[in-house]
Amino acid sequence: MSPQPHPKLNPIAGLIFASRWLQLPLYLGLILAQCVYVFLFAKELYHLIHEAPSMGEQQIMLIVLGLIDVVMISNLLVMVIVGGYETFVSRLGLENHPDQPEWLSHVNASVLKVKLAMAIIGISSIHLLKTFIAAGALGGLPFCSPDMLAQAASSIGANATCSTLTRDGVLWQTIIHCVFILSAIGIAWTDRLMNAPHPARGDRPASH
């Protein structure tokens, strides 16, 4: 059978439908942001390898968690770029492609929202874990050692400072992480309710 011709749209409908291509520069911009994260990952990895002999276990662990954080943000970017383009702009034509992501075969706006929410929770978990590892700095002490502080001040300038970690900051970070989890549960529950099968109008519960 020959494929059916596409229905011809009137000019207004065609213009509105074609406006979806305005999102293309946004996704291209996210690809450039992905390149920046690749550069950041390579920079942090070089710093880890070069400075590893003079670092302590806690500092190495914090840098490794930072690398994992970059990877998870990159995964989030891939989901937004690929899934968003496939959902809101145009088909990618990856059917039967050996490298097609498993989740892309059934992606839609609802599934994409749930996956993005789970990715954000994962990123928040990494940040919270980094905070717990550095919990020895509670009380507003510098988030880095005096040697690292002196090195940063000499290389960047006298105004260089380290971030501080307080009990209130840890508490609020934990609360925000819990809010992310509750939001993801709410999104998944709403999606389940919207996609629940509805009984036909003529169907009635059986009487006993």
One Martini backbone bead per residue (centre of mass of N, CA, C, O) as a GRO file, in nm:
protein
  208
    1MET     BB    1   0.097   0.036   0.021
    2SER     BB    2   0.051   0.357  -0.009
    3PRO     BB    3   0.105   0.638   0.130
    4GLN     BB    4  -0.060   0.873   0.278
    5PRO     BB    5  -0.131   1.181   0.246
    6HIS     BB    6  -0.091   1.473   0.379
    7PRO     BB    7  -0.259   1.701   0.524
    8LYS     BB    8  -0.371   2.012   0.442
    9LEU     BB    9  -0.294   2.317   0.569
   10ASN     BB   10  -0.366   2.598   0.677
   11PRO     BB   11  -0.185   2.875   0.727
   12ILE     BB   12  -0.233   2.903   1.033
   13ALA     BB   13  -0.182   2.607   1.111
   14GLY     BB   14   0.101   2.590   0.983
   15LEU     BB   15   0.232   2.811   1.158
   16ILE     BB   16   0.177   2.686   1.434
   17PHE     BB   17   0.317   2.411   1.376
   18ALA     BB   18   0.601   2.544   1.292
   19SER     BB   19   0.673   2.678   1.576
   20ARG     BB   20   0.831   2.434   1.701
   21TRP     BB   21   1.116   2.520   1.568
   22LEU     BB   22   1.192   2.734   1.792
   23GLN     BB   23   1.329   2.506   1.981
   24LEU     BB   24   1.598   2.436   1.841
   25PRO     BB   25   1.797   2.648   1.970
   26LEU     BB   26   1.764   2.534   2.257
   27TYR     BB   27   1.889   2.251   2.203
   28LEU     BB   28   2.157   2.358   2.094
   29GLY     BB   29   2.233   2.501   2.359
   30LEU     BB   30   2.244   2.237   2.527
   31ILE     BB   31   2.478   2.116   2.370
   32LEU     BB   32   2.680   2.333   2.457
   33ALA     BB   33   2.648   2.272   2.759
   34GLN     BB   34   2.761   1.987   2.733
   35CYS     BB   35   3.045   2.077   2.648
   36VAL     BB   36   3.107   2.224   2.913
   37TYR     BB   37   3.086   1.966   3.092
   38VAL     BB   38   3.315   1.815   2.957
   39PHE     BB   39   3.532   2.022   3.035
   40LEU     BB   40   3.484   2.008   3.341
   41PHE     BB   41   3.546   1.707   3.374
   42ALA     BB   42   3.838   1.717   3.265
   43LYS     BB   43   3.943   1.921   3.472
   44GLU     BB   44   3.876   1.757   3.733
   45LEU     BB   45   4.031   1.501   3.652
   46TYR     BB   46   4.308   1.631   3.633
   47HIS     BB   47   4.314   1.734   3.924
   48LEU     BB   48   4.294   1.455   4.057
   49ILE     BB   49   4.547   1.322   3.930
   50HIS     BB   50   4.759   1.548   4.003
   51GLU     BB   51   4.661   1.578   4.334
   52ALA     BB   52   4.633   1.297   4.481
   53PRO     BB   53   4.896   1.268   4.664
   54SER     BB   54   4.798   1.547   4.841
   55MET     BB   55   4.537   1.409   4.923
   56GLY     BB   56   4.262   1.326   5.081
   57GLU     BB   57   3.996   1.127   5.109
   58GLN     BB   58   3.778   1.348   5.125
   59GLN     BB   59   3.867   1.514   4.877
   60ILE     BB   60   3.840   1.286   4.669
   61MET     BB   61   3.540   1.227   4.720
   62LEU     BB   62   3.435   1.509   4.640
   63ILE     BB   63   3.538   1.501   4.348
   64VAL     BB   64   3.390   1.245   4.260
   65LEU     BB   65   3.109   1.357   4.319
   66GLY     BB   66   3.139   1.586   4.115
   67LEU     BB   67   3.160   1.400   3.868
   68ILE     BB   68   2.885   1.264   3.908
   69ASP     BB   69   2.724   1.525   3.886
   70VAL     BB   70   2.800   1.586   3.594
   71VAL     BB   71   2.684   1.325   3.472
   72MET     BB   72   2.387   1.367   3.566
   73ILE     BB   73   2.345   1.634   3.420
   74SER     BB   74   2.403   1.516   3.139
   75ASN     BB   75   2.166   1.318   3.144
   76LEU     BB   76   1.953   1.538   3.166
   77LEU     BB   77   2.022   1.673   2.898
   78VAL     BB   78   1.964   1.431   2.716
   79MET     BB   79   1.664   1.401   2.789
   80VAL     BB   80   1.582   1.685   2.697
   81ILE     BB   81   1.685   1.679   2.408
   82VAL     BB   82   1.571   1.410   2.299
   83GLY     BB   83   1.285   1.402   2.427
   84GLY     BB   84   1.193   1.689   2.350
   85TYR     BB   85   1.227   1.668   2.044
   86GLU     BB   86   1.046   1.414   2.006
   87THR     BB   87   0.786   1.547   2.141
   88PHE     BB   88   0.787   1.876   2.026
   89VAL     BB   89   0.904   1.856   1.720
   90SER     BB   90   1.051   1.568   1.610
   91ARG     BB   91   1.135   1.298   1.460
   92LEU     BB   92   1.429   1.082   1.458
   93GLY     BB   93   1.429   0.788   1.336
   94LEU     BB   94   1.516   0.521   1.555
   95GLU     BB   95   1.405   0.280   1.441
   96ASN     BB   96   1.604  -0.003   1.481
   97HIS     BB   97   1.827   0.119   1.636
   98PRO     BB   98   2.094   0.012   1.827
   99ASP     BB   99   2.111   0.314   1.995
  100GLN     BB  100   1.841   0.320   2.113
  101PRO     BB  101   1.681   0.424   2.366
  102GLU     BB  102   1.467   0.263   2.570
  103TRP     BB  103   1.290   0.522   2.666
  104LEU     BB  104   1.215   0.640   2.370
  105SER     BB  105   0.980   0.439   2.277
  106HIS     BB  106   0.781   0.568   2.539
  107VAL     BB  107   0.779   0.869   2.503
  108ASN     BB  108   0.645   1.149   2.687
  109ALA     BB  109   0.551   1.404   2.871
  110SER     BB  110   0.504   1.235   3.131
  111VAL     BB  111   0.759   1.059   3.128
  112LEU     BB  112   0.958   1.297   3.120
  113LYS     BB  113   0.883   1.420   3.393
  114VAL     BB  114   0.958   1.176   3.569
  115LYS     BB  115   1.257   1.149   3.478
  116LEU     BB  116   1.342   1.433   3.562
  117ALA     BB  117   1.271   1.406   3.860
  118MET     BB  118   1.470   1.170   3.915
  119ALA     BB  119   1.725   1.324   3.828
  120ILE     BB  120   1.704   1.551   4.040
  121ILE     BB  121   1.724   1.364   4.283
  122GLY     BB  122   2.006   1.257   4.219
  123ILE     BB  123   2.150   1.531   4.233
  124SER     BB  124   2.061   1.600   4.522
  125SER     BB  125   2.198   1.354   4.654
  126ILE     BB  126   2.487   1.433   4.591
  127HIS     BB  127   2.487   1.703   4.742
  128LEU     BB  128   2.409   1.581   5.017
  129LEU     BB  129   2.652   1.391   5.043
  130LYS     BB  130   2.866   1.612   5.039
  131THR     BB  131   2.763   1.746   5.298
  132PHE     BB  132   2.798   1.500   5.491
  133ILE     BB  133   3.103   1.467   5.451
  134ALA     BB  134   3.135   1.788   5.544
  135ALA     BB  135   3.022   1.791   5.853
  136GLY     BB  136   3.290   1.886   6.007
  137ALA     BB  137   3.213   2.208   5.925
  138LEU     BB  138   3.041   2.284   6.138
  139GLY     BB  139   2.979   2.633   6.226
  140GLY     BB  140   3.110   2.801   5.966
  141LEU     BB  141   3.333   2.666   5.844
  142PRO     BB  142   3.530   2.591   5.615
  143PHE     BB  143   3.495   2.380   5.318
  144CYS     BB  144   3.811   2.397   5.353
  145SER     BB  145   4.124   2.387   5.384
  146PRO     BB  146   4.382   2.595   5.459
  147ASP     BB  147   4.551   2.516   5.210
  148MET     BB  148   4.328   2.564   4.999
  149LEU     BB  149   4.273   2.858   5.075
  150ALA     BB  150   4.562   2.965   5.012
  151GLN     BB  151   4.566   2.870   4.717
  152ALA     BB  152   4.317   3.031   4.622
  153ALA     BB  153   4.424   3.314   4.704
  154SER     BB  154   4.688   3.306   4.523
  155SER     BB  155   4.535   3.241   4.239
  156ILE     BB  156   4.287   3.457   4.257
  157GLY     BB  157   4.281   3.618   4.544
  158ALA     BB  158   4.191   3.795   4.829
  159ASN     BB  159   3.866   3.732   4.773
  160ALA     BB  160   3.888   3.447   4.830
  161THR     BB  161   3.647   3.190   4.913
  162CYS     BB  162   3.474   2.974   5.114
  163SER     BB  163   3.237   2.777   5.181
  164THR     BB  164   2.975   2.740   5.406
  165LEU     BB  165   2.873   2.522   5.691
  166THR     BB  166   2.560   2.473   5.835
  167ARG     BB  167   2.296   2.357   6.005
  168ASP     BB  168   2.081   2.511   5.846
  169GLY     BB  169   2.183   2.428   5.566
  170VAL     BB  170   2.143   2.123   5.600
  171LEU     BB  171   1.843   2.133   5.666
  172TRP     BB  172   1.746   2.273   5.402
  173GLN     BB  173   1.863   2.064   5.208
  174THR     BB  174   1.690   1.830   5.314
  175ILE     BB  175   1.413   1.957   5.264
  176ILE     BB  176   1.446   1.998   4.958
  177HIS     BB  177   1.486   1.700   4.894
  178CYS     BB  178   1.206   1.610   5.000
  179VAL     BB  179   1.047   1.785   4.802
  180PHE     BB  180   1.143   1.641   4.549
  181ILE     BB  181   1.024   1.367   4.622
  182LEU     BB  182   0.726   1.460   4.651
  183SER     BB  183   0.703   1.569   4.364
  184ALA     BB  184   0.757   1.301   4.217
  185ILE     BB  185   0.521   1.150   4.342
  186GLY     BB  186   0.302   1.343   4.238
  187ILE     BB  187   0.360   1.308   3.937
  188ALA     BB  188   0.323   0.998   3.925
  189TRP     BB  189   0.032   0.994   4.040
  190THR     BB  190  -0.099   1.177   3.827
  191ASP     BB  191  -0.021   1.000   3.584
  192ARG     BB  192  -0.179   0.751   3.681
  193LEU     BB  193  -0.461   0.883   3.686
  194MET     BB  194  -0.466   0.978   3.381
  195ASN     BB  195  -0.394   0.659   3.275
  196ALA     BB  196  -0.639   0.539   3.370
  197PRO     BB  197  -0.882   0.328   3.315
  198HIS     BB  198  -1.199   0.378   3.172
  199PRO     BB  199  -1.511   0.314   3.186
  200ALA     BB  200  -1.768   0.256   3.020
  201ARG     BB  201  -2.081   0.382   2.999
  202GLY     BB  202  -2.231   0.090   2.995
  203ASP     BB  203  -2.083   0.023   3.244
  204ARG     BB  204  -2.165  -0.183   3.527
  205PRO     BB  205  -2.185  -0.289   3.820
  206ALA     BB  206  -2.235  -0.577   3.959
  207SER     BB  207  -2.494  -0.740   4.099
  208HIS     BB  208  -2.586  -0.934   4.402
   0.00000   0.00000   0.00000
